[in-house]
Tab-separated table of C-alpha atoms and ligand atoms in Angstrom:
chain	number	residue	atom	x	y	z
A	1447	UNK	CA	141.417	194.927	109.557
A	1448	UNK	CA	140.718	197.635	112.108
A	1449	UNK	CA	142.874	200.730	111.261
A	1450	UNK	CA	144.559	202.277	114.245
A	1451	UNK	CA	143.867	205.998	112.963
A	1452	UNK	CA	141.313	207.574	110.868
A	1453	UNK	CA	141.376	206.172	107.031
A	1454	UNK	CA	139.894	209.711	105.723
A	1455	UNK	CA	142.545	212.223	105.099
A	1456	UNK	CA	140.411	215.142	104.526
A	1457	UNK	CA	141.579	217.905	106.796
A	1458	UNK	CA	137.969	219.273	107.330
A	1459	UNK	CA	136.563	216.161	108.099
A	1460	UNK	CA	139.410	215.714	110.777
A	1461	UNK	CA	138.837	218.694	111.893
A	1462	UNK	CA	134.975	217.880	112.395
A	1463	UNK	CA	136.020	214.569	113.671
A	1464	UNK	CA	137.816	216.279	116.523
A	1465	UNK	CA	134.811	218.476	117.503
A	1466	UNK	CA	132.299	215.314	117.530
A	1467	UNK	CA	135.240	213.421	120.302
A	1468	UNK	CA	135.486	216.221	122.438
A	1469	UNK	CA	132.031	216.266	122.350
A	1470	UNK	CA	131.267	212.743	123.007
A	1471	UNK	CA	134.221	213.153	126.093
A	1472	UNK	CA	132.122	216.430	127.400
A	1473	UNK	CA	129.282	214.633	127.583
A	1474	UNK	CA	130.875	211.240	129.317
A	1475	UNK	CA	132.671	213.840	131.672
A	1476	UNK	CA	128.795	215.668	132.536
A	1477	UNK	CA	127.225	211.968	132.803
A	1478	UNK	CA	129.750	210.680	135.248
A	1479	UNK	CA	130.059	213.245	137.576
A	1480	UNK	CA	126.785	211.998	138.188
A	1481	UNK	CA	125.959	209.595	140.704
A	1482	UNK	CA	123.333	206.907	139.873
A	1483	UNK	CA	120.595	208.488	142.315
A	1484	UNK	CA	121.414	211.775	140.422
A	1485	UNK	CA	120.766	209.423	137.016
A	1486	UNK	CA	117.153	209.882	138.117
A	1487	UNK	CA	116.675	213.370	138.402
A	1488	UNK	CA	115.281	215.814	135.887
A	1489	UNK	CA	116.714	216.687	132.926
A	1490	UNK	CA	116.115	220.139	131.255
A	1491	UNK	CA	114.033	218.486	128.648
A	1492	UNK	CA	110.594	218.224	129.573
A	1493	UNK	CA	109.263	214.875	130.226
A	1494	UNK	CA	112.855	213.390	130.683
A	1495	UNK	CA	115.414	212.274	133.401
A	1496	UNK	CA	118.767	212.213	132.821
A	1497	UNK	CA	118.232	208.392	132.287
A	1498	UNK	CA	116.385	209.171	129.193
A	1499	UNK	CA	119.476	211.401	127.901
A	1500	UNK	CA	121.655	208.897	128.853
A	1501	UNK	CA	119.957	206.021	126.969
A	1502	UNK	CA	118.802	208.843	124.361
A	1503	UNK	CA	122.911	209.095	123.314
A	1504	UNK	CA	124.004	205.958	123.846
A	1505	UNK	CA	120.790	204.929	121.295
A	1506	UNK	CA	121.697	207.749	118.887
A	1507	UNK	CA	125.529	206.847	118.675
A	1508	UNK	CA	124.138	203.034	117.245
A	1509	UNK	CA	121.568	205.092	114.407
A	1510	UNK	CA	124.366	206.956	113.442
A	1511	UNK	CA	127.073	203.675	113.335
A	1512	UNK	CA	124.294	202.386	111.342
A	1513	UNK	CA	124.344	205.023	108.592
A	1514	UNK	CA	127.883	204.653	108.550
A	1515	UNK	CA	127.800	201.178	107.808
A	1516	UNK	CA	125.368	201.979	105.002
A	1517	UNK	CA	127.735	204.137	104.227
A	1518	UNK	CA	130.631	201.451	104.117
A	1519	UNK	CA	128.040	198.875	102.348
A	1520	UNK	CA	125.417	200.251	100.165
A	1521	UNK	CA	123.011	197.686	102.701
A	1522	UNK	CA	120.188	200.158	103.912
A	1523	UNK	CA	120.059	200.276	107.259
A	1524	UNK	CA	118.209	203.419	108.917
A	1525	UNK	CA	118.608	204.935	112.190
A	1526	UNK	CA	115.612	203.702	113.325
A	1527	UNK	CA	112.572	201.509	111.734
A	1528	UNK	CA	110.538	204.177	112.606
A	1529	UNK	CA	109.757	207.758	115.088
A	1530	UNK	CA	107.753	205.423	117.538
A	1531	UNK	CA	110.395	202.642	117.732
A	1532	UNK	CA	113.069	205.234	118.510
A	1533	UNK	CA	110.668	206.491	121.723
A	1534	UNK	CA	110.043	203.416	122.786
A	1535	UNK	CA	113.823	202.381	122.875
A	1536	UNK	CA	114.348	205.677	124.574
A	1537	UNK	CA	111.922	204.917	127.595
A	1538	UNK	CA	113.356	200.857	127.590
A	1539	UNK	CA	116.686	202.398	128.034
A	1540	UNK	CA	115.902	204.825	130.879
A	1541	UNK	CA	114.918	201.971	132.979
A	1542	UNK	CA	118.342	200.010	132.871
A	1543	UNK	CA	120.541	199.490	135.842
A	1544	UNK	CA	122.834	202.288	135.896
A	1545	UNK	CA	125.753	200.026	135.240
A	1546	UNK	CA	123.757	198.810	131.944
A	1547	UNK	CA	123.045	202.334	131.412
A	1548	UNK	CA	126.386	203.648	131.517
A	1549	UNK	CA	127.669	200.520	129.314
A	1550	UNK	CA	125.125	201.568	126.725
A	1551	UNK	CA	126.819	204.734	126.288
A	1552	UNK	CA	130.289	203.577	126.647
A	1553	UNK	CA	130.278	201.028	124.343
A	1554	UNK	CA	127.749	202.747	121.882
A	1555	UNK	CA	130.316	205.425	121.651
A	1556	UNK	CA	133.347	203.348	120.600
A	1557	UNK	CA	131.370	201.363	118.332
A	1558	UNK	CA	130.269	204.548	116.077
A	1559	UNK	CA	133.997	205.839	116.204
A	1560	UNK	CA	135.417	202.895	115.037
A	1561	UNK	CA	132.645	203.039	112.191
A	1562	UNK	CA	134.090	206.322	111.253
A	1563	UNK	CA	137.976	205.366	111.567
A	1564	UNK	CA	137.491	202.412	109.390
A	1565	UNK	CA	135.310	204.713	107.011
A	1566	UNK	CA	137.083	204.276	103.351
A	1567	UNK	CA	137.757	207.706	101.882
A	1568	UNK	CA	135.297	207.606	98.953
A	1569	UNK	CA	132.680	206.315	101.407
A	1570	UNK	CA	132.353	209.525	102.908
A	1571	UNK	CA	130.620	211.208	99.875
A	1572	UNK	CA	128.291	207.872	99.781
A	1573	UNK	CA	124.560	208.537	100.585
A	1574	UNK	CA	122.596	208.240	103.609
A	1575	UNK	CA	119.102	209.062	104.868
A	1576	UNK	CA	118.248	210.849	108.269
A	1577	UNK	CA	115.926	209.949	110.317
A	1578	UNK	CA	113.831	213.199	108.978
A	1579	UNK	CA	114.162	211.662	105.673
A	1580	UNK	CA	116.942	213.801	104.598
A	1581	UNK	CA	119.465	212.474	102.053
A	1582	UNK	CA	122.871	213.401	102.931
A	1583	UNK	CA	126.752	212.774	102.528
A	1584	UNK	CA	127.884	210.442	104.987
A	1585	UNK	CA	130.182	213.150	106.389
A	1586	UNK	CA	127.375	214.571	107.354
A	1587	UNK	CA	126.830	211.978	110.271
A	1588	UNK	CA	129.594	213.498	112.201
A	1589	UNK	CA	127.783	216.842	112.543
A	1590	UNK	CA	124.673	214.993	113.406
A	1591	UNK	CA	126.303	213.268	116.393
A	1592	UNK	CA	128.519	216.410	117.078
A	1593	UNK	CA	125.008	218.244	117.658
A	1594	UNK	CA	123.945	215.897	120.026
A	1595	UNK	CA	126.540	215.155	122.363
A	1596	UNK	CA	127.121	219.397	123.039
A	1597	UNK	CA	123.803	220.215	122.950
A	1598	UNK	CA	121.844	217.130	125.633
A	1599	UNK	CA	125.773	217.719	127.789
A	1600	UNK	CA	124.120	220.480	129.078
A	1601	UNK	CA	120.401	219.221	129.373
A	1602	UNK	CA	121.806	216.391	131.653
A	1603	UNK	CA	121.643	219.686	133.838
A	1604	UNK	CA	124.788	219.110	136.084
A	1605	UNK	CA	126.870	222.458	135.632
A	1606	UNK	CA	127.287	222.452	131.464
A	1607	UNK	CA	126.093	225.245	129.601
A	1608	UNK	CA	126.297	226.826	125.821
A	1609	UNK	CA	129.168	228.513	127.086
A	1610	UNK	CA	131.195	225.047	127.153
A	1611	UNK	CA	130.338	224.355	123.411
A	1612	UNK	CA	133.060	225.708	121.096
A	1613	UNK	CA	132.017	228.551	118.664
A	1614	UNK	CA	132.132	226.869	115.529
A	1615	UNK	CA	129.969	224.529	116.610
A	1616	UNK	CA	127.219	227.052	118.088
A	1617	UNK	CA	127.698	229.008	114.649
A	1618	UNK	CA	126.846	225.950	112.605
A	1619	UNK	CA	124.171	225.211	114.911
A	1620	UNK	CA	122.769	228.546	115.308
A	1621	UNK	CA	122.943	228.607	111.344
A	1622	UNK	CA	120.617	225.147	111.127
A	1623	UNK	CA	118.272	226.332	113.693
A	1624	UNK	CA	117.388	230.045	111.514
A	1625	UNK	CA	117.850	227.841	108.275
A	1626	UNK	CA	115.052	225.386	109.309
A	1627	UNK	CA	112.744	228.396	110.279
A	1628	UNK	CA	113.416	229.904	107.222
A	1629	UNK	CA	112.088	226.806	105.187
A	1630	UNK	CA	109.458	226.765	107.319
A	1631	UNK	CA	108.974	231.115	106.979
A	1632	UNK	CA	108.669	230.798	110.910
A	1633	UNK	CA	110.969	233.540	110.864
A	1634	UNK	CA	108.878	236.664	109.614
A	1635	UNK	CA	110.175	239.988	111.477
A	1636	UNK	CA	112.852	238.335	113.490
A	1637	UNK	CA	116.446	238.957	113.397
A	1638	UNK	CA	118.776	237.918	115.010
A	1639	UNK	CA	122.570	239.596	116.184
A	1640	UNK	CA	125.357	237.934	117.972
A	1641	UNK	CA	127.475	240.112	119.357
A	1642	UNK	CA	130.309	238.948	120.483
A	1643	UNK	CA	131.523	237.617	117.322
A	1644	UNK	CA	134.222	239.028	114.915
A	1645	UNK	CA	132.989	239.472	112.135
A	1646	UNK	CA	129.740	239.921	113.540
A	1647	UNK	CA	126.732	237.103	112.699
A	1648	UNK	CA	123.209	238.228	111.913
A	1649	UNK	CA	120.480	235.586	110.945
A	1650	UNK	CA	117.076	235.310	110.634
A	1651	UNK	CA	114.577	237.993	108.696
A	1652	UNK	CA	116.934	240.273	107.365
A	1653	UNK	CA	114.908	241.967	105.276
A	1654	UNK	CA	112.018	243.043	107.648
A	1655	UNK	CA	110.995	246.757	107.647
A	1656	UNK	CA	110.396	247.115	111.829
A	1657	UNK	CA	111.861	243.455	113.086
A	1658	UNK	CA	111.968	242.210	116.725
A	1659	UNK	CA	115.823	242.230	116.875
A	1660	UNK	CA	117.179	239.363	119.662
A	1661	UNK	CA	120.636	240.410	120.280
A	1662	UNK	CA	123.291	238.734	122.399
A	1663	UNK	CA	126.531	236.587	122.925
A	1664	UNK	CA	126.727	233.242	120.671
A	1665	UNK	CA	126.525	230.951	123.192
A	1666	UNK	CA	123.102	232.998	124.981
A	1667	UNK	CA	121.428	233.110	121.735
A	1668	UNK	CA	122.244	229.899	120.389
A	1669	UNK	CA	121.100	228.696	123.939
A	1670	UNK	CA	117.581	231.153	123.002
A	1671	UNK	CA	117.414	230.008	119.447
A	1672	UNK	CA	116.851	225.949	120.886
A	1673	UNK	CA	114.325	226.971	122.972
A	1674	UNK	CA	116.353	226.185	126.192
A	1675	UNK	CA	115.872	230.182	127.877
A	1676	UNK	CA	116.831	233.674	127.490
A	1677	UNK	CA	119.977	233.768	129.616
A	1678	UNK	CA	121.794	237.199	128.265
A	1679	UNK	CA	119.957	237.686	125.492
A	1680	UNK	CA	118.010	241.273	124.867
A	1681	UNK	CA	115.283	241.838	122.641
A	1682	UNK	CA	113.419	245.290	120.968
A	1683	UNK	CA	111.937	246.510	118.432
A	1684	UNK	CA	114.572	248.454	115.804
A	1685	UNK	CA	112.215	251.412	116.068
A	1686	UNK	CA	112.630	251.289	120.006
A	1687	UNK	CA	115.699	252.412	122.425
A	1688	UNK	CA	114.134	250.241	125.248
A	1689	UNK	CA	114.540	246.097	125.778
A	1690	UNK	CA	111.374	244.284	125.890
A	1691	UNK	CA	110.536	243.506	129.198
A	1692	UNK	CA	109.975	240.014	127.819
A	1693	UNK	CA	112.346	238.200	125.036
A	1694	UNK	CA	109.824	236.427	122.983
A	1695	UNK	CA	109.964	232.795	122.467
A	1696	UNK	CA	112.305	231.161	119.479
A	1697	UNK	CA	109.958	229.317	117.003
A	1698	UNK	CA	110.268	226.121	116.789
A	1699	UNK	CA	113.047	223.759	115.904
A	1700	UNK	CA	112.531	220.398	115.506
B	1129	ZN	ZN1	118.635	214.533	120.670
């Protein structure tokens, strides 16, 4: 039986549920304003075409739906069998038709929200793996896909940018993107300010004596912080009045 609304009653994960759809609808907006010569150009990924975003989401939305249905049936099933599989899928599904391309993400998209509307309540807090081996709450999958759809929106490079992406979700991603380069200690003598929050967000190397401080609206640094430019972000040493002439490259993310 197919449940016309979402089975979880949790308010949060409604609430995250919401973000992930308007995400998913932003990026189906950005992808068909495009025509399907423009499918072909450049993406702001390196090495990519839209085409490979395209087939990049549409092949992400069917990982996820697979965790979910781990989720739903304690039967393994990862996102992918393994990192070269999920390249090679991603360069088969750049060359399909547009039409087939399009479909892919279409159809990939209902499919994983139906997994999550039919999502028992207690299956949410069953436990998945990532595709970086990460062991996590099957909530989790709808920040994983939330991520996505915002973020490669704008790398389909058609008029999207971090200012489209709602703050909570550039907070939460902002807050994964220092967390991971704290694990790694990639962070040493960087801070970071946003400042057009309330109450204001610092991240990074917080306790550094002289850092490099990179200072500027959520959406610029959060843009900065993925490694996708320094659009209105500012950077100097706390010692210093003066900007560096030259914002310094984020460390890496992924
Ligand atoms: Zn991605």
């Amino acid at each position: 039986m197919v449940a016309r609304h979402d089975r979880t009653t949790d308010p949060r994960l409604l609430a995250a549920l919401l973000q992930a759809r308007r995400g998913t609808a932003f990026f189906a907006r950005k992808l068909n304003e495009l025509t399907d010569a423009e499918l072909d150009g450049d993406s702001l990924l390196p090495g990519w075409t839209r085409r490979h975003i395209a087939a990049h989401i549409g092949y992400n939305a069917r990982a996820i739906a697979r965790l979910v249905e781990w989720a739903a049936t304690g039967v393994e099933t990862p996102m992918y069998p393994s990192t070269e599989a999920r390249d090679h899928e991603i360069d088969f599904g750049a060359t399909l038709s547009p039409i087939a391309l399009r479909h892919l993400f279409d159809h990939s998209a209902v499919h994983l929200n139906v997994e999550w509307r039919d999502l028992p309540e207690d299956a949410w807090h069953h436990k998945v793996k990532t595709a970086q081996g990460r062991i996590v709450p099957a909530g989790e999958t709808v920040w994983m896909r939330t991520r996505e759809v915002w973020v490669h929106a704008v790398d389909l490079d058609n008029g999207a940018t971090f200012a489209d992406i709602p703050a909570p979700v550039l907070a939460r991603l902002l807050t994964d993107i220092t967390g991971a380069w704290k694990t790694r200690g990639t962070d040493t003598g960087l801070l970071v300010k946003v400042t057009d929050q309330d109450p204001a967000m610092t991240f990074g190397d917080t306790s550094a004596e002289n850092p490099t401080i990179i200072s500027g609206p959520l959406a610029g640094v959060t843009q900065w912080a993925t490694g996708r430019g320094t659009a209105g972000v500012t950077a100097r040493q706390t010692t210093s009045d003066t900007d560096l002439t030259e914002v310094p490259a984020a460390p890496k993310w992924i």
